[in-house]
Coordinates of C-alpha atoms in Angstrom, one line a residue:
M1 CA 93.1 82.0 89.0
H2 CA 91.6 82.4 92.2
F3 CA 88.6 84.2 90.6
K4 CA 86.1 82.1 92.5
N5 CA 86.2 84.4 95.7
L6 CA 84.3 87.3 93.7
L7 CA 80.7 85.8 93.4
L8 CA 77.8 87.9 94.2
P9 CA 74.8 86.8 96.8
V10 CA 72.8 84.3 94.9
S11 CA 70.0 87.0 94.9
L12 CA 71.9 88.9 92.1
V13 CA 72.6 85.9 89.8
S14 CA 70.6 85.4 86.4
I15 CA 67.9 83.2 86.2
S16 CA 69.0 82.1 82.6
V17 CA 71.5 79.6 81.7
F18 CA 75.0 80.9 82.0
A19 CA 76.4 82.3 78.9
D20 CA 79.1 84.5 77.7
V21 CA 78.7 88.5 78.2
E22 CA 80.8 89.7 74.5
Y23 CA 82.4 92.4 74.7
K24 CA 83.8 94.5 71.6
L25 CA 85.6 98.0 71.6
T26 CA 87.0 99.3 67.9
I27 CA 89.2 102.2 68.2
E28 CA 89.1 104.0 64.6
Q29 CA 90.0 107.5 65.5
P30 CA 92.5 107.2 68.4
E31 CA 93.5 111.1 67.9
H32 CA 90.2 112.2 68.9
H33 CA 90.0 109.7 72.1
L34 CA 86.9 108.0 70.6
G35 CA 86.2 104.2 71.0
N36 CA 82.9 102.3 69.7
V37 CA 81.8 99.5 72.2
S38 CA 79.4 96.8 71.2
V39 CA 78.0 94.1 74.2
L40 CA 76.3 91.2 73.6
F41 CA 74.1 90.3 76.7
P42 CA 72.6 86.6 76.6
K43 CA 69.1 85.8 75.8
S44 CA 66.5 87.3 78.6
A45 CA 62.8 86.7 79.0
Q46 CA 62.4 89.7 81.4
A47 CA 60.2 92.8 80.6
H48 CA 63.2 95.1 80.4
L49 CA 67.0 94.8 81.1
D50 CA 68.4 97.4 83.0
I51 CA 72.3 98.3 81.7
K52 CA 74.3 100.3 83.9
L53 CA 77.9 101.8 83.6
P54 CA 79.6 102.1 86.9
D55 CA 79.6 105.7 88.4
W56 CA 83.0 105.2 89.9
R57 CA 86.0 102.6 89.7
T58 CA 87.4 100.3 92.2
G59 CA 90.4 102.1 94.2
R60 CA 89.2 105.4 93.9
Y61 CA 86.7 106.2 96.3
E62 CA 85.2 109.1 94.7
V63 CA 81.9 109.4 92.1
L64 CA 83.0 110.0 88.8
N65 CA 80.2 110.2 86.6
L66 CA 81.3 108.2 83.7
A67 CA 78.5 107.8 82.2
N68 CA 79.1 111.5 80.7
G69 CA 81.0 110.0 78.0
I70 CA 78.6 108.1 76.7
R71 CA 76.9 108.7 73.0
Y72 CA 75.0 107.5 70.1
F73 CA 73.5 104.6 72.7
N74 CA 71.0 102.0 70.7
A75 CA 70.1 98.7 71.1
T76 CA 68.7 95.7 68.9
D77 CA 67.4 92.3 69.2
H78 CA 68.9 89.3 68.2
D79 CA 67.4 89.7 64.7
G80 CA 68.7 93.0 64.6
N81 CA 65.4 94.8 65.3
T82 CA 65.8 98.3 67.1
L83 CA 64.8 97.9 70.7
K84 CA 63.1 101.2 72.4
W85 CA 64.8 102.3 75.5
Q86 CA 65.2 104.9 78.0
K87 CA 67.5 106.3 80.8
I88 CA 66.0 106.1 83.9
D89 CA 68.9 107.7 86.1
K90 CA 72.5 109.1 85.0
S91 CA 74.1 105.7 84.7
T92 CA 71.3 103.3 83.6
W93 CA 69.7 102.8 80.2
R94 CA 66.6 100.5 80.5
V95 CA 65.9 98.7 77.4
H96 CA 62.2 97.1 76.8
L97 CA 61.6 93.5 75.6
D98 CA 58.7 92.3 74.0
N99 CA 59.8 89.0 73.5
P100 CA 62.6 86.7 75.0
S101 CA 66.0 87.7 73.1
Q102 CA 69.5 88.3 73.3
V103 CA 70.1 92.1 73.3
Q104 CA 73.0 93.7 71.9
V105 CA 73.9 97.4 72.6
S106 CA 76.4 99.7 71.0
Y107 CA 77.6 103.1 71.7
Q108 CA 80.5 105.7 71.5
V109 CA 83.1 106.3 74.6
Y110 CA 85.2 109.6 75.2
A111 CA 88.3 108.2 76.6
N112 CA 90.2 111.0 77.7
Q113 CA 91.0 110.5 81.4
L114 CA 93.8 109.2 81.5
A115 CA 94.7 111.0 85.3
K116 CA 91.7 109.2 86.8
R117 CA 93.2 105.6 85.5
V118 CA 89.9 104.9 84.1
R119 CA 89.9 105.4 80.5
H120 CA 92.1 106.9 77.5
I121 CA 92.7 106.6 73.7
D122 CA 95.3 108.3 71.8
D123 CA 97.1 107.7 68.9
T124 CA 99.9 105.4 70.5
H125 CA 97.8 103.7 73.4
A126 CA 94.6 102.6 74.9
F127 CA 94.1 102.2 78.9
I128 CA 91.0 100.4 79.2
D129 CA 89.4 100.2 82.5
A130 CA 86.1 98.2 82.1
S131 CA 84.3 100.9 84.6
G132 CA 84.7 103.3 82.2
F133 CA 84.1 101.7 78.9
F134 CA 81.9 98.2 79.3
M135 CA 78.4 98.2 80.8
F136 CA 77.0 95.5 82.5
S137 CA 73.4 94.3 83.9
D138 CA 73.1 93.2 87.6
S139 CA 71.0 90.3 85.8
F140 CA 74.4 89.0 84.0
R141 CA 76.7 90.1 86.3
Q142 CA 78.1 86.4 87.0
E143 CA 78.4 85.5 83.4
P144 CA 81.8 84.5 81.8
V145 CA 83.1 87.3 80.0
K146 CA 84.4 87.8 76.7
V147 CA 86.5 91.1 75.4
A148 CA 87.8 91.6 71.7
L149 CA 89.5 94.7 70.6
N150 CA 89.7 96.0 67.3
V151 CA 92.9 98.2 67.6
P152 CA 95.8 99.1 64.9
M153 CA 97.8 95.8 64.1
Q154 CA 101.2 97.3 65.7
W155 CA 99.8 97.4 69.2
R156 CA 100.3 94.8 71.9
S157 CA 97.6 94.0 74.1
V158 CA 98.5 93.0 78.0
S159 CA 95.9 92.4 80.5
G160 CA 95.9 90.4 84.2
M161 CA 92.8 88.3 82.5
E162 CA 93.9 85.2 80.2
F163 CA 94.1 85.6 76.6
A164 CA 91.0 84.3 74.4
A165 CA 90.8 84.0 70.5
N166 CA 93.8 85.8 69.8
K167 CA 96.6 88.5 71.0
H168 CA 93.8 91.1 71.1
S169 CA 90.8 89.4 73.1
F170 CA 90.4 88.0 76.8
S171 CA 88.0 86.3 78.6
A172 CA 86.9 86.4 82.6
A173 CA 85.1 84.7 84.9
N174 CA 82.2 87.6 85.2
Y175 CA 81.9 90.9 85.4
D176 CA 83.6 91.5 88.7
V177 CA 86.8 90.0 87.3
L178 CA 86.4 92.0 84.0
V179 CA 86.3 95.4 86.0
D180 CA 89.1 94.7 88.2
S181 CA 91.5 93.7 85.5
P182 CA 92.3 96.7 83.2
I183 CA 93.9 96.5 79.9
E184 CA 96.9 98.2 78.3
T185 CA 96.9 98.0 74.6
G186 CA 99.4 100.0 72.3
L187 CA 102.6 100.9 71.4
N188 CA 104.4 99.7 74.7
E189 CA 107.5 97.9 76.0
H190 CA 107.1 95.0 77.3
H191 CA 109.5 92.3 79.9
K192 CA 108.2 89.1 81.5
F193 CA 110.2 87.3 84.4
S194 CA 109.3 84.1 86.9
V195 CA 109.9 84.2 90.6
D196 CA 109.0 81.1 93.0
D197 CA 106.9 79.7 90.2
R198 CA 104.5 82.5 89.8
D199 CA 104.8 84.7 86.4
Y200 CA 105.2 88.3 85.9
E201 CA 104.9 91.1 83.2
L202 CA 106.3 94.4 83.2
V203 CA 104.8 96.8 80.3
I204 CA 105.8 100.3 80.4
W205 CA 103.8 103.1 77.5
G206 CA 105.5 106.3 77.4
E207 CA 109.0 107.8 76.9
G208 CA 110.9 108.6 80.4
N209 CA 114.0 108.6 82.0
F210 CA 113.1 105.0 83.3
D211 CA 115.5 102.3 83.9
A212 CA 113.9 99.1 82.9
K213 CA 116.4 97.0 84.1
L214 CA 116.5 98.3 87.4
M215 CA 112.9 98.6 87.5
L216 CA 113.1 94.7 86.8
D217 CA 116.0 93.9 89.0
D218 CA 114.0 95.6 92.1
L219 CA 110.5 94.2 91.1
K220 CA 112.0 90.7 91.4
K221 CA 113.2 91.6 94.7
L222 CA 110.0 93.1 95.7
V223 CA 107.3 90.0 95.1
K224 CA 109.8 87.6 97.0
T225 CA 108.7 89.7 100.1
G226 CA 104.7 88.6 100.1
S227 CA 105.6 85.9 102.4
L228 CA 107.1 88.3 105.3
I229 CA 103.2 89.0 105.7
W230 CA 101.0 86.4 104.4
H231 CA 100.9 82.7 104.2
D232 CA 100.4 82.4 100.8
F233 CA 100.0 84.5 97.1
P234 CA 96.7 85.0 95.6
Y235 CA 97.7 84.7 92.2
E236 CA 99.9 82.9 89.9
R237 CA 100.4 85.7 87.4
F238 CA 101.0 89.4 88.2
V239 CA 101.1 92.6 85.8
F240 CA 102.7 95.4 86.4
M241 CA 101.8 98.7 84.2
V242 CA 103.7 101.9 83.7
H243 CA 102.5 105.1 82.2
A244 CA 105.5 107.5 81.7
T245 CA 103.4 110.5 80.9
S246 CA 103.1 114.2 81.9
G247 CA 99.9 115.5 83.9
A248 CA 99.0 112.4 85.3
R249 CA 100.6 110.4 88.5
G250 CA 99.1 107.9 91.0
A251 CA 98.4 104.6 90.9
T252 CA 95.6 102.0 91.3
E253 CA 95.3 98.2 92.8
H254 CA 93.3 95.6 90.6
L255 CA 92.9 91.8 90.9
N256 CA 96.1 90.7 89.7
S257 CA 97.7 93.5 88.0
T258 CA 98.2 97.3 88.8
I259 CA 98.6 100.7 87.0
I260 CA 101.6 103.4 87.9
Q261 CA 101.3 106.5 86.3
R262 CA 104.7 108.9 87.2
H263 CA 105.9 112.1 84.9
R264 CA 108.2 110.6 82.2
D265 CA 111.1 112.6 83.8
T266 CA 110.6 111.2 87.3
F267 CA 112.3 108.0 87.3
A268 CA 116.2 108.6 87.2
K269 CA 117.0 110.0 90.8
R270 CA 117.4 107.7 93.6
E271 CA 114.7 109.3 95.3
D272 CA 112.4 109.1 92.5
H273 CA 113.3 105.3 91.7
L274 CA 112.8 104.8 95.3
S275 CA 108.9 106.7 95.2
F276 CA 108.3 104.3 92.3
M277 CA 109.3 101.2 94.3
S278 CA 107.2 102.5 97.3
T279 CA 104.2 102.8 94.7
A280 CA 104.9 99.4 93.3
A281 CA 104.8 98.0 96.8
H282 CA 101.8 99.7 97.8
E283 CA 99.9 98.6 94.7
F284 CA 101.3 94.8 95.5
I285 CA 100.5 94.7 99.2
H286 CA 96.5 95.7 97.8
T287 CA 96.6 92.2 96.1
W288 CA 96.2 91.0 99.5
N289 CA 94.4 94.0 101.7
V290 CA 91.4 95.2 99.7
K291 CA 91.4 92.7 96.8
N292 CA 91.5 89.5 98.7
Y293 CA 90.2 90.8 101.8
R294 CA 88.2 93.8 102.6
P295 CA 85.8 95.7 105.1
A296 CA 81.9 94.4 105.1
G297 CA 80.9 98.0 103.7
L298 CA 83.1 97.2 100.4
V299 CA 81.3 93.8 99.7
P300 CA 80.0 93.7 97.0
Y301 CA 81.3 96.6 94.9
D302 CA 78.1 98.6 94.1
Y303 CA 79.7 100.4 91.1
V304 CA 76.6 102.6 90.5
N305 CA 76.3 103.9 94.4
P306 CA 79.1 104.4 96.8
N307 CA 80.5 102.0 99.2
Y308 CA 80.8 103.2 103.0
S309 CA 83.4 101.7 105.4
D310 CA 84.8 103.2 108.6
L311 CA 87.8 101.1 107.9
L312 CA 89.5 102.7 104.4
W313 CA 92.3 103.7 106.8
L314 CA 93.0 100.3 107.3
S315 CA 92.6 99.2 103.5
E316 CA 94.9 102.5 102.4
G317 CA 96.6 103.4 105.3
S318 CA 98.3 100.3 106.5
T319 CA 99.2 99.5 102.7
S320 CA 101.2 103.0 102.9
Y321 CA 102.7 101.7 106.1
L322 CA 103.8 98.3 105.1
E323 CA 105.0 99.3 101.7
D324 CA 108.3 100.7 102.8
Y325 CA 108.8 97.8 105.4
L326 CA 109.0 95.5 102.1
L327 CA 111.0 97.6 100.5
L328 CA 113.7 97.7 103.5
S329 CA 113.2 94.1 104.2
A330 CA 114.1 93.3 100.4
E331 CA 117.3 95.9 100.9
I332 CA 115.6 97.9 98.0
M333 CA 115.7 100.7 100.6
Q334 CA 118.2 101.7 103.0
P335 CA 117.2 102.4 107.1
D336 CA 118.0 106.4 106.5
E337 CA 115.9 106.2 103.6
F338 CA 112.9 104.5 105.6
F339 CA 113.5 107.2 108.5
K340 CA 113.0 110.0 106.1
N341 CA 110.0 108.8 104.6
L342 CA 108.5 107.8 108.0
S343 CA 109.6 111.4 109.0
N344 CA 107.6 113.1 106.1
T345 CA 104.6 111.0 107.2
I346 CA 104.7 112.2 110.6
Q347 CA 105.6 115.8 109.3
R348 CA 102.3 115.9 107.0
H349 CA 100.2 114.6 109.8
L350 CA 101.2 117.5 112.2
K351 CA 100.7 120.2 109.3
K352 CA 97.0 119.2 109.1
P353 CA 95.0 120.7 112.0
G354 CA 92.0 118.4 110.6
R355 CA 93.6 116.0 112.5
E356 CA 92.3 117.3 115.8
V357 CA 88.6 117.1 113.9
Q358 CA 88.2 114.1 112.2
S359 CA 88.9 110.4 113.3
A360 CA 90.4 108.0 111.3
A361 CA 86.9 105.9 111.3
H362 CA 84.9 109.1 110.4
T363 CA 87.5 110.7 107.4
S364 CA 87.2 106.7 106.1
F365 CA 83.5 106.9 105.9
D366 CA 83.6 110.6 104.5
K367 CA 86.3 109.6 101.7
W368 CA 83.8 110.1 99.2
I369 CA 83.1 113.7 100.0
N370 CA 86.2 114.8 101.8
K371 CA 88.3 117.5 99.8
G372 CA 91.6 119.0 100.3
G373 CA 92.2 123.1 100.0
D374 CA 92.2 125.3 103.0
H375 CA 89.0 123.9 104.7
G376 CA 89.9 120.3 104.2
L377 CA 93.4 120.8 105.6
N378 CA 91.9 122.7 108.7
Y379 CA 88.9 120.3 109.8
S380 CA 89.7 117.1 107.7
T381 CA 92.7 114.5 107.7
N382 CA 92.9 111.7 105.2
I383 CA 93.0 108.1 105.3
Y384 CA 96.4 107.4 104.1
L385 CA 98.2 109.7 106.9
E386 CA 96.0 108.4 109.8
G387 CA 95.7 104.9 108.5
A388 CA 99.7 104.8 108.0
L389 CA 100.2 106.2 111.6
I390 CA 97.7 103.8 113.4
S391 CA 99.2 101.0 111.9
M392 CA 102.8 102.2 113.4
A393 CA 101.4 102.7 116.5
L394 CA 99.5 99.3 116.6
D395 CA 102.8 97.6 115.1
I396 CA 105.1 98.8 117.8
D397 CA 102.5 98.6 120.7
L398 CA 102.3 94.9 119.6
L399 CA 105.9 94.1 119.5
S400 CA 106.7 96.0 122.4
N401 CA 104.0 93.7 124.4
S402 CA 105.2 90.7 123.1
D403 CA 108.8 91.2 123.3
G404 CA 109.1 91.5 119.5
K405 CA 107.0 87.7 118.7
V406 CA 103.7 89.8 117.6
S407 CA 103.2 92.1 115.0
Y408 CA 101.0 94.1 112.9
R409 CA 101.8 91.6 110.2
D410 CA 100.0 88.6 112.0
V411 CA 97.0 90.9 111.8
H412 CA 96.8 91.3 108.3
N413 CA 97.8 87.5 107.7
Q414 CA 95.0 86.8 110.1
L415 CA 92.0 88.9 108.1
Y416 CA 93.6 87.0 105.0
R417 CA 93.1 83.7 106.7
Q418 CA 89.7 84.5 108.0
F419 CA 87.7 86.8 105.6
K420 CA 89.3 85.9 102.6
L421 CA 86.2 86.9 99.7
P422 CA 83.6 86.5 99.6
K423 CA 83.6 87.2 103.4
S424 CA 84.1 90.8 104.7
F425 CA 84.9 92.0 108.0
T426 CA 84.2 94.8 110.5
S427 CA 85.8 96.9 113.1
E428 CA 84.7 94.3 116.0
D429 CA 86.3 91.8 114.1
V430 CA 89.5 93.3 113.8
K431 CA 89.5 93.9 117.4
D432 CA 89.0 90.4 118.0
I433 CA 92.1 89.4 115.9
L434 CA 94.2 91.8 117.8
K435 CA 92.8 89.7 120.8
Q436 CA 93.6 86.6 119.1
V437 CA 97.2 87.3 118.4
S438 CA 97.9 89.5 121.2
G439 CA 95.8 88.3 124.4
K440 CA 95.0 91.8 124.8
D441 CA 91.6 93.9 124.4
Y442 CA 92.3 96.7 122.2
S443 CA 88.9 98.0 122.5
Q444 CA 89.6 101.2 124.7
W445 CA 93.1 101.6 122.4
W446 CA 90.8 101.6 119.3
Q447 CA 88.5 104.2 121.1
Q448 CA 91.0 106.6 121.6
H449 CA 93.2 106.2 118.2
V450 CA 90.6 105.1 115.6
D451 CA 87.1 106.4 116.6
S452 CA 88.4 109.4 117.7
P453 CA 90.7 112.1 116.7
L454 CA 94.3 110.7 116.6
S455 CA 97.0 112.2 118.8
L456 CA 100.4 110.2 119.2
D457 CA 103.6 110.9 121.7
F458 CA 105.7 110.1 119.0
D459 CA 108.7 110.4 121.3
A460 CA 107.6 107.9 123.4
L461 CA 106.3 105.2 120.4
L462 CA 109.5 105.8 118.5
S463 CA 111.5 105.3 121.8
K464 CA 110.6 101.7 122.0
V465 CA 112.6 100.8 118.9
G466 CA 115.5 102.8 119.3
L467 CA 114.6 106.2 117.2
E468 CA 114.0 109.7 118.2
F469 CA 112.2 112.3 116.6
S470 CA 114.2 115.8 116.8
L471 CA 115.7 118.5 115.1
P472 CA 118.7 118.1 112.8
D473 CA 122.1 119.6 114.3
G474 CA 122.2 123.1 113.0
A475 CA 118.6 123.5 113.1
K476 CA 118.2 127.7 113.3
P477 CA 115.0 129.5 114.8
I478 CA 113.1 131.5 112.1
A479 CA 109.7 133.2 112.1
D480 CA 106.5 131.2 111.0
L481 CA 103.1 132.6 109.9
S482 CA 101.6 128.8 109.8
V483 CA 100.4 129.4 106.5
I484 CA 101.0 128.2 102.6
A485 CA 101.5 130.8 100.3
E486 CA 102.4 130.9 96.3
S487 CA 103.8 134.0 94.2
E488 CA 101.5 135.6 92.7
G489 CA 102.9 138.5 90.7
Q490 CA 104.5 140.8 93.2
L491 CA 102.1 139.3 95.8
L492 CA 101.9 136.1 97.9
R493 CA 98.7 134.6 97.8
L494 CA 97.4 132.4 100.7
K495 CA 96.2 129.1 99.9
H496 CA 96.2 128.0 103.3
V497 CA 96.0 129.7 107.0
A498 CA 96.2 127.1 110.0
R499 CA 93.1 127.0 112.1
D500 CA 93.9 128.9 115.2
S501 CA 96.9 129.8 114.4
T502 CA 98.0 133.5 115.3
A503 CA 97.8 134.1 111.3
W504 CA 94.1 133.0 111.4
Q505 CA 93.2 134.9 114.8
A506 CA 94.7 138.1 113.0
G507 CA 92.0 137.2 110.4
L508 CA 94.1 136.1 107.4
T509 CA 92.0 133.7 105.3
S510 CA 92.8 131.7 102.2
E511 CA 93.0 133.9 98.9
D512 CA 94.0 137.2 100.5
K513 CA 97.0 138.6 98.6
I514 CA 99.7 139.7 101.2
V515 CA 101.4 143.1 99.7
A516 CA 103.7 144.1 102.3
F517 CA 105.2 143.3 106.0
N518 CA 106.0 146.0 108.2
G519 CA 105.3 148.6 105.0
H520 CA 108.4 146.4 103.1
H521 CA 107.1 145.0 99.9
V522 CA 106.8 141.1 100.3
R523 CA 110.0 139.0 98.5
G524 CA 109.5 136.3 95.9
N525 CA 108.5 133.7 98.7
L526 CA 107.3 133.7 102.3
T527 CA 110.4 132.3 103.6
D528 CA 112.6 135.3 102.7
S529 CA 109.9 137.6 102.9
L530 CA 109.9 136.8 106.8
A531 CA 113.5 136.4 107.1
Y532 CA 114.2 140.2 108.6
F533 CA 111.7 138.8 111.2
D534 CA 112.2 137.0 114.7
G535 CA 109.4 134.7 116.2
G536 CA 107.2 136.4 118.6
E537 CA 107.4 139.7 116.7
T538 CA 104.1 141.7 115.9
V539 CA 104.2 142.7 112.6
K540 CA 101.7 144.7 110.3
V541 CA 100.7 143.1 107.5
D542 CA 99.0 144.4 104.2
F543 CA 97.0 142.6 102.2
I544 CA 94.3 142.4 99.3
R545 CA 90.7 141.2 99.6
R546 CA 88.2 141.8 97.5
D547 CA 90.4 144.2 95.8
K548 CA 90.8 146.7 98.5
L549 CA 93.7 147.1 100.8
M550 CA 93.2 146.3 104.2
S551 CA 95.9 145.9 107.2
T552 CA 96.2 143.6 110.3
Q553 CA 98.4 142.7 113.1
V554 CA 100.0 139.5 113.4
K555 CA 102.4 137.9 116.0
L556 CA 104.6 135.9 114.3
E557 CA 105.2 132.2 115.5
Q558 CA 108.5 130.4 116.4
G559 CA 109.6 128.0 113.7
F560 CA 112.9 126.3 112.4
D561 CA 114.5 126.5 109.3
K562 CA 115.0 122.6 109.6
E563 CA 112.2 120.1 110.4
K564 CA 112.2 117.4 112.9
R565 CA 113.7 114.0 111.5
I566 CA 113.8 110.4 112.8
V567 CA 117.1 109.2 113.6
A568 CA 118.6 106.3 115.2
V569 CA 119.7 106.5 118.7
T570 CA 123.2 106.4 119.5
L571 CA 123.5 103.6 122.2
P572 CA 120.4 101.6 121.9
N573 CA 119.8 98.9 124.3
E574 CA 119.5 95.1 124.0
T575 CA 115.5 95.8 124.0
Q576 CA 115.6 98.4 121.8
Q577 CA 117.7 96.5 119.1
R578 CA 115.4 93.6 119.4
L579 CA 112.1 95.1 118.7
F580 CA 113.7 97.3 115.7
K581 CA 115.0 93.9 114.4
A582 CA 111.7 92.3 114.8
W583 CA 109.8 95.8 113.4
T584 CA 111.8 96.6 110.2
G585 CA 113.4 92.9 109.4
V586 CA 116.8 94.5 109.6
A587 CA 119.4 95.5 112.2
H588 CA 119.7 98.4 114.2
P589 CA 122.1 101.0 112.4
N590 CA 124.0 101.2 116.0
A591 CA 123.7 97.6 116.6
K592 CA 126.4 96.1 118.7

């Protein structure tokens, strides 16, 4: 396996002779989400050993305070004598050594964070991301590791790591491999398949309306598509882990595996299956983009402190952009479904006033602190949306300037060739690659679209590949308030008021509860409540704020009952047809 790229700088390597760090997790009270961990560190001659639990996990750029689940910490030497210890910060335990010795620590973990995809134990399974379970020391971060699980006999354990002594034990080259190779153990459905001499596994925990055969058929198609972008594959074996559950959704990329969570009832419909496959494609792409090449600010992972980068839009947003390209090329997705997803991305972008405030570079750096909600929508954006649209704009620009010979995929292949870990890349490196593949200096383009808030002419951009962004036939004008509202009893509570909209200018704000328009009590939703008004009409809005009835006048905006969608132009010219094929890998829907 290609694990040698995960080495740390020499300064962090232990002065000790290489020896295994041994982890053991015992699960005896799964119904209470509890596990007991012991860790045996090799012999150390240091005066003290700092032992840490990560404060965040890879793939989620958010401080999670994982040490809050640790209790009953204890440390002993190789003779079993108790060692003195103290906590020196929220995630670090300092163990004092009077004499050179191995150090064994033990502690209890509370694992009930399924939705964060970091640690979860119940009576049917355990999902084990090492960042939530297994402590480490910088002194031994490069040592080989072994993991042994003491779990119910009927459970099955699966990981991207190699098996060790038995079916519930694993080995890895070092802690960085361990922390990027989660384990799913429990009562699960397990499938194996091979494609192009590489091995794959699909493990599903939970019950739901999924069709495992359909999953397998489309995953086999998906994993063939890596060669459409990159010159080789960085793994020999890859594991797809799926949680069919409730209250948890999302996915996380790992070194040679991924964990995908969906509600148990969101697999059967065509759109649900495509959503699952888009997620699988996203995480599959991450096997290259992030797990084998990533921005300088993320190399090496710190685990305890945030890693900052102004290129997370490329790590995440480019991945989001490329996922449907793979599905379309593999004929898992049809062009109209591809258009629908891209339309939704553009619409989500346009509905975020924060896109006018925060650039992709800025939102990348601030990913650790950016939040959603009303203020987030109005003054921030996100790495996925902006990154996907920047990627699309770059792709079409590269294609149109090269008559379809150069694409954004070439940029990513060069990043993989030139900056494979342990190397890393900067914004200047990406601009250099853009110039290498295209012969064009993208510095000004970068300043306009990456370092400044993104503003794209979607009509001009899409026209190059024979598409248009327009209202569907039969779209009717309606009154609009540029707010997001939800029913709360017999009121409409505002969750978001778009910055600088007429509602904003009239003084309405989030958490206001609308009672009536022009004296008529609101209906069950905002659309029905505005159905009797026209865009441009001024109405009196009665609302409750701080338990007090208030009123204001608002001029309603002009909207439509259907959103703009991407459609193929009826008579594409030869250039549009050629660029569309180079862009998507399939023929233009109206090609002749």
